[in-house]
Amino acid sequence: MSDWLPPGLFVYGSELAAAIGGRLGRRLVGDGQAWIDMPRRLGTADVPSVPVPWGNGALCVDLGPDDVETWERFAELHRDEPDPEAVAVAAQEWRLPVTPYRRLPAASSGQLAAPGVNEPIGTTSIDGAKVVDLTSMWAGPLCTELLGRAGAEVHKVTSAARPDGLAGTPMHAELNAHKTVFDLDLRLAANRRSFDQLLASAELLVTSLSPRALANLDLLPEQLCARHSRLRTMAITAFEPGAPECDWIAYGTGVHASAGLGWLDDEPRAPAYSYPDPLAGLHAAARAVDQLAGTAPPHQRVSLAGAVAPLAARAACALTRDARTDGNSHG
């Protein structure tokens, strides 16, 4: 198992933790490292997929149990395509969580702070705020667990028919400790009615489904407004809205690969664990507190790619600085 993590990860986590603490007026999150380093701290196996060499580069093939046979058929059909970018685009059309390992772009003077996580307007209390949690795995549950620890009333909706991938682990227990759990399969009409009853009295819905899945469940903001006009929404997705990959399916390791953070040296490298998830969870928690306080737009989307962008920008600056230093030393 790799022990590599991107430079500056825990410093950045401290910045996000401070952003949440500043909003709530107390150190709810600590320094952030404990939440980011959960797999090692709790001994939960999180072994990211290793880079798959492909043509002139590499792919992150981050398959779920139901994807393996589909991937094998896909790979056979596309084995003569040398461009990992083209293969990833085609794989996404098959709804496979495949992304290319990219190299970092040239450093720019772009924004290095987490998008949308600015200085708080003031401290606020979210005690008693009702939040419906339709998330799984790590990023979304971390966001809603922090809201629960800050005093919100969190109602987590899960389904025994499609259990959380972390179910039964110490991470799952810690990420869902301050929640009331409802077992609802939203494909069933009766369960959907129960879910809508939860939404009717909720202030915020937090999801971690893909945009396509949200649309299929009538849970996009524009679909919800007629039934629940006062409901705020926080969608946690893999990629930023407006990006070419905005509707792609990917997990944290896939975002790590596509952001360029997996290729800082001579070859692509998987991380020790899926660090984009907790960064997005911390980022989403800060934004959600602003939503509940009425100081942020009611409908928000936070992405894993957006959350790691500052790390990628800092890494690009460091590589550019090292290249200049090396060039000067040989000049």
Short mmCIF file of N, CA and C in Angstrom, two decimals, residues 20-166:
data_model
loop_
_atom_site.label_atom_id
_atom_site.label_comp_id
_atom_site.label_asym_id
_atom_site.label_seq_id
_atom_site.Cartn_x
_atom_site.Cartn_y
_atom_site.Cartn_z
N ILE A 20 -14.29 26.44 9.39
CA ILE A 20 -15.51 25.96 10.06
C ILE A 20 -15.58 26.51 11.48
N GLY A 21 -14.47 26.45 12.20
CA GLY A 21 -14.44 26.95 13.56
C GLY A 21 -14.77 28.43 13.65
N GLY A 22 -14.28 29.20 12.67
CA GLY A 22 -14.57 30.62 12.67
C GLY A 22 -16.04 30.92 12.49
N ARG A 23 -16.73 30.07 11.77
CA ARG A 23 -18.17 30.27 11.56
C ARG A 23 -18.97 29.91 12.81
N LEU A 24 -18.52 28.89 13.51
CA LEU A 24 -19.28 28.40 14.67
C LEU A 24 -18.81 29.00 15.98
N GLY A 25 -17.67 29.66 15.96
CA GLY A 25 -17.15 30.25 17.19
C GLY A 25 -16.55 29.25 18.14
N ARG A 26 -16.21 28.05 17.64
CA ARG A 26 -15.56 27.04 18.49
C ARG A 26 -14.81 26.05 17.62
N ARG A 27 -13.84 25.38 18.21
CA ARG A 27 -12.97 24.46 17.46
C ARG A 27 -13.64 23.09 17.37
N LEU A 28 -14.62 23.00 16.50
CA LEU A 28 -15.38 21.77 16.35
C LEU A 28 -14.54 20.67 15.68
N VAL A 29 -13.69 21.05 14.74
CA VAL A 29 -13.01 20.09 13.88
C VAL A 29 -11.60 19.78 14.37
N GLY A 30 -11.06 20.55 15.29
CA GLY A 30 -9.67 20.39 15.65
C GLY A 30 -8.78 20.92 14.55
N ASP A 31 -7.65 20.26 14.29
CA ASP A 31 -6.75 20.75 13.25
C ASP A 31 -7.04 20.13 11.88
N GLY A 32 -8.06 19.30 11.78
CA GLY A 32 -8.44 18.69 10.50
C GLY A 32 -7.72 17.40 10.20
N GLN A 33 -6.52 17.20 10.75
CA GLN A 33 -5.74 16.02 10.39
C GLN A 33 -6.42 14.73 10.78
N ALA A 34 -7.08 14.71 11.95
CA ALA A 34 -7.72 13.48 12.39
C ALA A 34 -8.81 13.03 11.42
N TRP A 35 -9.52 13.98 10.83
CA TRP A 35 -10.58 13.63 9.87
C TRP A 35 -9.99 13.20 8.53
N ILE A 36 -8.90 13.84 8.12
CA ILE A 36 -8.27 13.49 6.84
C ILE A 36 -7.57 12.14 6.93
N ASP A 37 -6.94 11.87 8.07
CA ASP A 37 -6.12 10.67 8.24
C ASP A 37 -6.92 9.51 8.83
N MET A 38 -8.25 9.53 8.68
CA MET A 38 -9.10 8.51 9.30
C MET A 38 -8.73 7.08 8.93
N PRO A 39 -8.44 6.76 7.66
CA PRO A 39 -8.15 5.35 7.35
C PRO A 39 -6.97 4.80 8.15
N ARG A 40 -5.92 5.62 8.31
CA ARG A 40 -4.77 5.14 9.09
C ARG A 40 -5.06 5.20 10.58
N ARG A 41 -5.76 6.25 11.01
CA ARG A 41 -6.05 6.39 12.44
C ARG A 41 -6.94 5.28 12.95
N LEU A 42 -7.92 4.87 12.13
CA LEU A 42 -8.89 3.86 12.57
C LEU A 42 -8.60 2.46 12.02
N GLY A 43 -7.56 2.34 11.21
CA GLY A 43 -7.21 1.04 10.67
C GLY A 43 -8.23 0.50 9.67
N THR A 44 -8.93 1.41 8.99
CA THR A 44 -9.90 0.98 7.97
C THR A 44 -9.19 0.86 6.63
N ALA A 45 -9.33 -0.27 5.98
CA ALA A 45 -8.66 -0.48 4.70
C ALA A 45 -9.22 0.48 3.66
N ASP A 46 -8.34 1.23 3.05
CA ASP A 46 -8.72 2.10 1.93
C ASP A 46 -7.56 2.04 0.96
N VAL A 47 -7.61 1.08 0.06
CA VAL A 47 -6.49 0.83 -0.85
C VAL A 47 -6.88 1.33 -2.23
N PRO A 48 -6.45 2.53 -2.60
CA PRO A 48 -6.82 3.06 -3.92
C PRO A 48 -6.29 2.19 -5.04
N SER A 49 -7.00 2.21 -6.16
CA SER A 49 -6.57 1.43 -7.31
C SER A 49 -5.23 1.97 -7.83
N VAL A 50 -4.36 1.06 -8.23
CA VAL A 50 -3.05 1.47 -8.74
C VAL A 50 -3.21 1.96 -10.18
N PRO A 51 -2.32 2.85 -10.63
CA PRO A 51 -2.40 3.33 -12.02
C PRO A 51 -2.30 2.17 -13.01
N VAL A 52 -3.15 2.22 -14.03
CA VAL A 52 -3.15 1.20 -15.09
C VAL A 52 -2.44 1.78 -16.31
N PRO A 53 -1.25 1.28 -16.66
CA PRO A 53 -0.57 1.80 -17.86
C PRO A 53 -1.47 1.63 -19.08
N TRP A 54 -1.54 2.70 -19.89
CA TRP A 54 -2.39 2.63 -21.08
C TRP A 54 -1.80 3.53 -22.15
N GLY A 55 -1.41 2.93 -23.28
CA GLY A 55 -0.89 3.71 -24.39
C GLY A 55 0.27 4.58 -23.96
N ASN A 56 0.10 5.89 -24.16
CA ASN A 56 1.18 6.83 -23.82
C ASN A 56 1.00 7.45 -22.44
N GLY A 57 0.23 6.80 -21.57
CA GLY A 57 0.01 7.35 -20.24
C GLY A 57 -0.52 6.30 -19.29
N ALA A 58 -1.50 6.69 -18.49
CA ALA A 58 -2.06 5.77 -17.49
C ALA A 58 -3.49 6.19 -17.16
N LEU A 59 -4.23 5.23 -16.64
CA LEU A 59 -5.62 5.44 -16.23
C LEU A 59 -5.79 5.10 -14.76
N CYS A 60 -6.74 5.78 -14.13
CA CYS A 60 -7.25 5.34 -12.83
C CYS A 60 -8.54 4.58 -13.11
N VAL A 61 -8.53 3.30 -12.83
CA VAL A 61 -9.70 2.44 -13.05
C VAL A 61 -10.21 2.05 -11.68
N ASP A 62 -11.16 2.82 -11.18
CA ASP A 62 -11.60 2.73 -9.78
C ASP A 62 -12.95 2.02 -9.72
N LEU A 63 -12.94 0.72 -9.95
CA LEU A 63 -14.18 -0.03 -10.18
C LEU A 63 -14.88 -0.44 -8.90
N GLY A 64 -16.21 -0.43 -8.96
CA GLY A 64 -17.01 -1.06 -7.94
C GLY A 64 -17.24 -2.52 -8.31
N PRO A 65 -17.80 -3.30 -7.40
CA PRO A 65 -18.00 -4.73 -7.66
C PRO A 65 -18.82 -5.01 -8.91
N ASP A 66 -19.77 -4.12 -9.24
CA ASP A 66 -20.64 -4.35 -10.39
C ASP A 66 -20.01 -3.90 -11.70
N ASP A 67 -18.81 -3.29 -11.64
CA ASP A 67 -18.21 -2.71 -12.83
C ASP A 67 -17.19 -3.63 -13.52
N VAL A 68 -16.77 -4.68 -12.85
CA VAL A 68 -15.61 -5.44 -13.32
C VAL A 68 -15.86 -6.05 -14.69
N GLU A 69 -16.95 -6.74 -14.86
CA GLU A 69 -17.22 -7.39 -16.15
C GLU A 69 -17.40 -6.36 -17.25
N THR A 70 -18.08 -5.27 -16.94
CA THR A 70 -18.27 -4.22 -17.94
C THR A 70 -16.92 -3.63 -18.37
N TRP A 71 -16.03 -3.39 -17.41
CA TRP A 71 -14.71 -2.88 -17.73
C TRP A 71 -13.94 -3.84 -18.62
N GLU A 72 -14.02 -5.12 -18.33
CA GLU A 72 -13.29 -6.10 -19.15
C GLU A 72 -13.77 -6.07 -20.60
N ARG A 73 -15.08 -5.96 -20.80
CA ARG A 73 -15.61 -5.87 -22.16
C ARG A 73 -15.16 -4.56 -22.82
N PHE A 74 -15.24 -3.49 -22.07
CA PHE A 74 -14.85 -2.18 -22.60
C PHE A 74 -13.37 -2.18 -22.98
N ALA A 75 -12.50 -2.68 -22.08
CA ALA A 75 -11.07 -2.66 -22.33
C ALA A 75 -10.70 -3.45 -23.58
N GLU A 76 -11.38 -4.55 -23.80
CA GLU A 76 -11.11 -5.35 -24.99
C GLU A 76 -11.46 -4.59 -26.26
N LEU A 77 -12.55 -3.85 -26.23
CA LEU A 77 -12.98 -3.09 -27.40
C LEU A 77 -12.08 -1.90 -27.70
N HIS A 78 -11.43 -1.34 -26.66
CA HIS A 78 -10.67 -0.11 -26.83
C HIS A 78 -9.17 -0.30 -26.65
N ARG A 79 -8.70 -1.54 -26.70
CA ARG A 79 -7.30 -1.80 -26.39
C ARG A 79 -6.35 -1.15 -27.39
N ASP A 80 -6.81 -0.82 -28.60
CA ASP A 80 -5.92 -0.22 -29.60
C ASP A 80 -5.91 1.31 -29.56
N GLU A 81 -6.67 1.90 -28.66
CA GLU A 81 -6.67 3.36 -28.52
C GLU A 81 -5.55 3.76 -27.56
N PRO A 82 -4.53 4.53 -28.04
CA PRO A 82 -3.37 4.82 -27.19
C PRO A 82 -3.57 6.01 -26.25
N ASP A 83 -4.59 6.82 -26.48
CA ASP A 83 -4.75 8.07 -25.73
C ASP A 83 -5.61 7.84 -24.49
N PRO A 84 -5.04 7.93 -23.28
CA PRO A 84 -5.84 7.73 -22.07
C PRO A 84 -7.02 8.69 -21.95
N GLU A 85 -6.86 9.92 -22.43
CA GLU A 85 -7.97 10.88 -22.38
C GLU A 85 -9.17 10.36 -23.17
N ALA A 86 -8.90 9.87 -24.39
CA ALA A 86 -9.99 9.37 -25.23
C ALA A 86 -10.62 8.13 -24.61
N VAL A 87 -9.80 7.29 -24.00
CA VAL A 87 -10.33 6.07 -23.37
C VAL A 87 -11.22 6.45 -22.18
N ALA A 88 -10.79 7.42 -21.39
CA ALA A 88 -11.59 7.84 -20.24
C ALA A 88 -12.93 8.41 -20.68
N VAL A 89 -12.93 9.23 -21.72
CA VAL A 89 -14.19 9.79 -22.23
C VAL A 89 -15.13 8.67 -22.66
N ALA A 90 -14.60 7.69 -23.38
CA ALA A 90 -15.42 6.57 -23.84
C ALA A 90 -15.92 5.74 -22.65
N ALA A 91 -15.05 5.54 -21.65
CA ALA A 91 -15.44 4.75 -20.48
C ALA A 91 -16.57 5.43 -19.71
N GLN A 92 -16.52 6.74 -19.63
CA GLN A 92 -17.58 7.47 -18.93
C GLN A 92 -18.92 7.32 -19.66
N GLU A 93 -18.89 7.17 -20.96
CA GLU A 93 -20.14 6.92 -21.70
C GLU A 93 -20.74 5.57 -21.31
N TRP A 94 -19.90 4.67 -20.86
CA TRP A 94 -20.36 3.37 -20.33
C TRP A 94 -20.68 3.47 -18.84
N ARG A 95 -20.57 4.67 -18.28
CA ARG A 95 -20.78 4.93 -16.85
C ARG A 95 -19.79 4.15 -15.99
N LEU A 96 -18.55 4.10 -16.45
CA LEU A 96 -17.47 3.48 -15.70
C LEU A 96 -16.62 4.56 -15.04
N PRO A 97 -16.26 4.42 -13.77
CA PRO A 97 -15.46 5.43 -13.07
C PRO A 97 -13.98 5.35 -13.46
N VAL A 98 -13.69 5.81 -14.66
CA VAL A 98 -12.34 5.77 -15.21
C VAL A 98 -11.91 7.20 -15.54
N THR A 99 -10.72 7.58 -15.08
CA THR A 99 -10.18 8.91 -15.36
C THR A 99 -8.72 8.79 -15.79
N PRO A 100 -8.21 9.77 -16.53
CA PRO A 100 -6.81 9.72 -16.95
C PRO A 100 -5.88 10.27 -15.88
N TYR A 101 -4.70 9.71 -15.77
CA TYR A 101 -3.65 10.33 -14.97
C TYR A 101 -3.06 11.46 -15.80
N ARG A 102 -3.23 12.69 -15.30
CA ARG A 102 -2.74 13.87 -16.01
C ARG A 102 -1.51 14.44 -15.31
N ARG A 103 -0.77 15.21 -16.05
CA ARG A 103 0.33 15.97 -15.46
C ARG A 103 -0.19 17.35 -15.08
N LEU A 104 0.44 17.94 -14.09
CA LEU A 104 0.01 19.26 -13.66
C LEU A 104 0.23 20.28 -14.77
N PRO A 105 -0.71 21.20 -14.96
CA PRO A 105 -0.49 22.28 -15.92
C PRO A 105 0.55 23.25 -15.38
N ALA A 106 1.00 24.15 -16.23
CA ALA A 106 1.97 25.15 -15.80
C ALA A 106 1.38 25.99 -14.67
N ALA A 107 2.24 26.37 -13.74
CA ALA A 107 1.77 27.16 -12.59
C ALA A 107 1.26 28.51 -13.06
N SER A 108 0.22 28.98 -12.40
CA SER A 108 -0.33 30.31 -12.68
C SER A 108 -0.48 31.05 -11.37
N SER A 109 -0.88 32.27 -11.46
CA SER A 109 -1.10 33.08 -10.25
C SER A 109 -2.55 32.99 -9.81
N GLY A 110 -3.21 31.89 -10.15
CA GLY A 110 -4.63 31.73 -9.83
C GLY A 110 -4.87 31.61 -8.34
N GLN A 111 -6.12 31.54 -7.99
CA GLN A 111 -6.54 31.49 -6.59
C GLN A 111 -6.02 30.22 -5.92
N LEU A 112 -5.42 30.40 -4.75
CA LEU A 112 -4.88 29.27 -4.03
C LEU A 112 -5.73 28.90 -2.81
N ALA A 113 -6.71 29.71 -2.48
CA ALA A 113 -7.60 29.38 -1.37
C ALA A 113 -8.73 28.51 -1.88
N ALA A 114 -9.31 27.73 -0.99
CA ALA A 114 -10.42 26.87 -1.38
C ALA A 114 -11.56 27.71 -1.92
N PRO A 115 -12.08 27.41 -3.13
CA PRO A 115 -13.13 28.22 -3.71
C PRO A 115 -14.34 28.30 -2.79
N GLY A 116 -14.77 29.51 -2.49
CA GLY A 116 -16.00 29.69 -1.73
C GLY A 116 -15.83 29.60 -0.22
N VAL A 117 -14.65 29.24 0.27
CA VAL A 117 -14.43 29.19 1.72
C VAL A 117 -13.69 30.46 2.11
N ASN A 118 -14.44 31.51 2.33
CA ASN A 118 -13.88 32.80 2.66
C ASN A 118 -14.00 33.05 4.16
N GLU A 119 -13.55 34.21 4.58
CA GLU A 119 -13.70 34.56 5.98
C GLU A 119 -15.19 34.62 6.34
N PRO A 120 -15.58 34.07 7.49
CA PRO A 120 -16.99 34.10 7.86
C PRO A 120 -17.46 35.53 8.12
N ILE A 121 -18.73 35.79 7.81
CA ILE A 121 -19.30 37.10 8.09
C ILE A 121 -19.43 37.28 9.60
N GLY A 122 -19.68 36.24 10.31
CA GLY A 122 -19.80 36.26 11.77
C GLY A 122 -20.04 34.85 12.26
N THR A 123 -20.07 34.69 13.57
CA THR A 123 -20.35 33.37 14.10
C THR A 123 -21.85 33.12 14.09
N THR A 124 -22.22 31.85 14.04
CA THR A 124 -23.63 31.49 13.98
C THR A 124 -23.87 30.21 14.76
N SER A 125 -25.11 29.93 15.06
CA SER A 125 -25.50 28.67 15.69
C SER A 125 -26.42 27.93 14.74
N ILE A 126 -26.20 26.63 14.60
CA ILE A 126 -27.10 25.82 13.79
C ILE A 126 -27.82 24.80 14.66
N ASP A 127 -27.88 25.06 15.94
CA ASP A 127 -28.58 24.16 16.86
C ASP A 127 -30.02 23.94 16.40
N GLY A 128 -30.41 22.67 16.26
CA GLY A 128 -31.78 22.32 15.91
C GLY A 128 -32.11 22.39 14.45
N ALA A 129 -31.18 22.87 13.61
CA ALA A 129 -31.46 22.91 12.17
C ALA A 129 -31.65 21.49 11.65
N LYS A 130 -32.66 21.27 10.84
CA LYS A 130 -32.95 19.92 10.35
C LYS A 130 -32.28 19.70 9.01
N VAL A 131 -31.44 18.67 8.94
CA VAL A 131 -30.67 18.35 7.74
C VAL A 131 -31.00 16.92 7.33
N VAL A 132 -31.29 16.73 6.04
CA VAL A 132 -31.49 15.38 5.50
C VAL A 132 -30.21 14.99 4.74
N ASP A 133 -29.68 13.85 5.09
CA ASP A 133 -28.39 13.37 4.58
C ASP A 133 -28.64 12.21 3.62
N LEU A 134 -28.41 12.46 2.33
CA LEU A 134 -28.51 11.41 1.31
C LEU A 134 -27.12 11.24 0.70
N THR A 135 -26.20 10.80 1.54
CA THR A 135 -24.81 10.66 1.11
C THR A 135 -24.28 9.29 1.53
N SER A 136 -23.10 8.95 1.01
CA SER A 136 -22.45 7.69 1.37
C SER A 136 -20.95 7.86 1.30
N MET A 137 -20.25 6.85 1.76
CA MET A 137 -18.79 6.80 1.78
C MET A 137 -18.22 7.86 2.72
N TRP A 138 -17.48 8.87 2.23
CA TRP A 138 -16.66 9.67 3.11
C TRP A 138 -16.98 11.17 3.07
N ALA A 139 -16.94 11.79 1.90
CA ALA A 139 -17.07 13.25 1.83
C ALA A 139 -18.40 13.74 2.38
N GLY A 140 -19.52 13.22 1.87
CA GLY A 140 -20.83 13.65 2.32
C GLY A 140 -21.09 13.33 3.78
N PRO A 141 -20.85 12.10 4.23
CA PRO A 141 -21.05 11.79 5.65
C PRO A 141 -20.19 12.64 6.59
N LEU A 142 -18.96 13.01 6.16
CA LEU A 142 -18.15 13.89 6.99
C LEU A 142 -18.81 15.26 7.13
N CYS A 143 -19.28 15.81 6.02
CA CYS A 143 -19.98 17.10 6.07
C CYS A 143 -21.14 17.06 7.05
N THR A 144 -22.01 16.08 6.92
CA THR A 144 -23.21 16.04 7.75
C THR A 144 -22.90 15.65 9.19
N GLU A 145 -21.86 14.84 9.42
CA GLU A 145 -21.47 14.51 10.79
C GLU A 145 -20.99 15.77 11.52
N LEU A 146 -20.24 16.61 10.83
CA LEU A 146 -19.80 17.85 11.46
C LEU A 146 -20.98 18.76 11.76
N LEU A 147 -21.97 18.79 10.87
CA LEU A 147 -23.18 19.57 11.14
C LEU A 147 -23.90 19.01 12.37
N GLY A 148 -23.97 17.67 12.48
CA GLY A 148 -24.59 17.06 13.64
C GLY A 148 -23.86 17.39 14.92
N ARG A 149 -22.54 17.36 14.88
CA ARG A 149 -21.75 17.68 16.07
C ARG A 149 -21.88 19.15 16.46
N ALA A 150 -22.24 19.98 15.46
CA ALA A 150 -22.44 21.41 15.74
C ALA A 150 -23.85 21.70 16.24
N GLY A 151 -24.70 20.68 16.34
CA GLY A 151 -26.02 20.87 16.90
C GLY A 151 -27.18 20.67 15.96
N ALA A 152 -26.90 20.42 14.68
CA ALA A 152 -28.00 20.19 13.74
C ALA A 152 -28.64 18.83 13.99
N GLU A 153 -29.89 18.70 13.59
CA GLU A 153 -30.63 17.44 13.69
C GLU A 153 -30.52 16.75 12.32
N VAL A 154 -29.67 15.75 12.23
CA VAL A 154 -29.35 15.12 10.94
C VAL A 154 -30.11 13.81 10.80
N HIS A 155 -30.86 13.70 9.71
CA HIS A 155 -31.61 12.49 9.38
C HIS A 155 -30.94 11.84 8.17
N LYS A 156 -30.27 10.72 8.41
CA LYS A 156 -29.54 10.05 7.34
C LYS A 156 -30.44 9.02 6.68
N VAL A 157 -30.51 9.08 5.35
CA VAL A 157 -31.31 8.15 4.57
C VAL A 157 -30.37 7.17 3.87
N THR A 158 -30.55 5.90 4.15
CA THR A 158 -29.74 4.86 3.53
C THR A 158 -30.67 3.75 3.08
N SER A 159 -30.11 2.76 2.40
CA SER A 159 -30.93 1.66 1.91
C SER A 159 -30.19 0.34 2.08
N ALA A 160 -30.84 -0.61 2.72
CA ALA A 160 -30.24 -1.94 2.87
C ALA A 160 -30.04 -2.61 1.52
N ALA A 161 -30.83 -2.20 0.53
CA ALA A 161 -30.70 -2.78 -0.81
C ALA A 161 -29.40 -2.35 -1.47
N ARG A 162 -28.90 -1.16 -1.09
CA ARG A 162 -27.63 -0.66 -1.65
C ARG A 162 -26.82 -0.07 -0.51
N PRO A 163 -26.19 -0.90 0.29
CA PRO A 163 -25.51 -0.41 1.50
C PRO A 163 -24.30 0.46 1.17
N ASP A 164 -23.99 1.32 2.10
CA ASP A 164 -22.81 2.18 2.01
C ASP A 164 -21.56 1.31 1.90
N GLY A 165 -20.63 1.72 1.05
CA GLY A 165 -19.41 0.95 0.87
C GLY A 165 -18.54 0.89 2.12
N LEU A 166 -18.73 1.81 3.06
CA LEU A 166 -17.97 1.78 4.30
C LEU A 166 -18.73 1.13 5.46
#
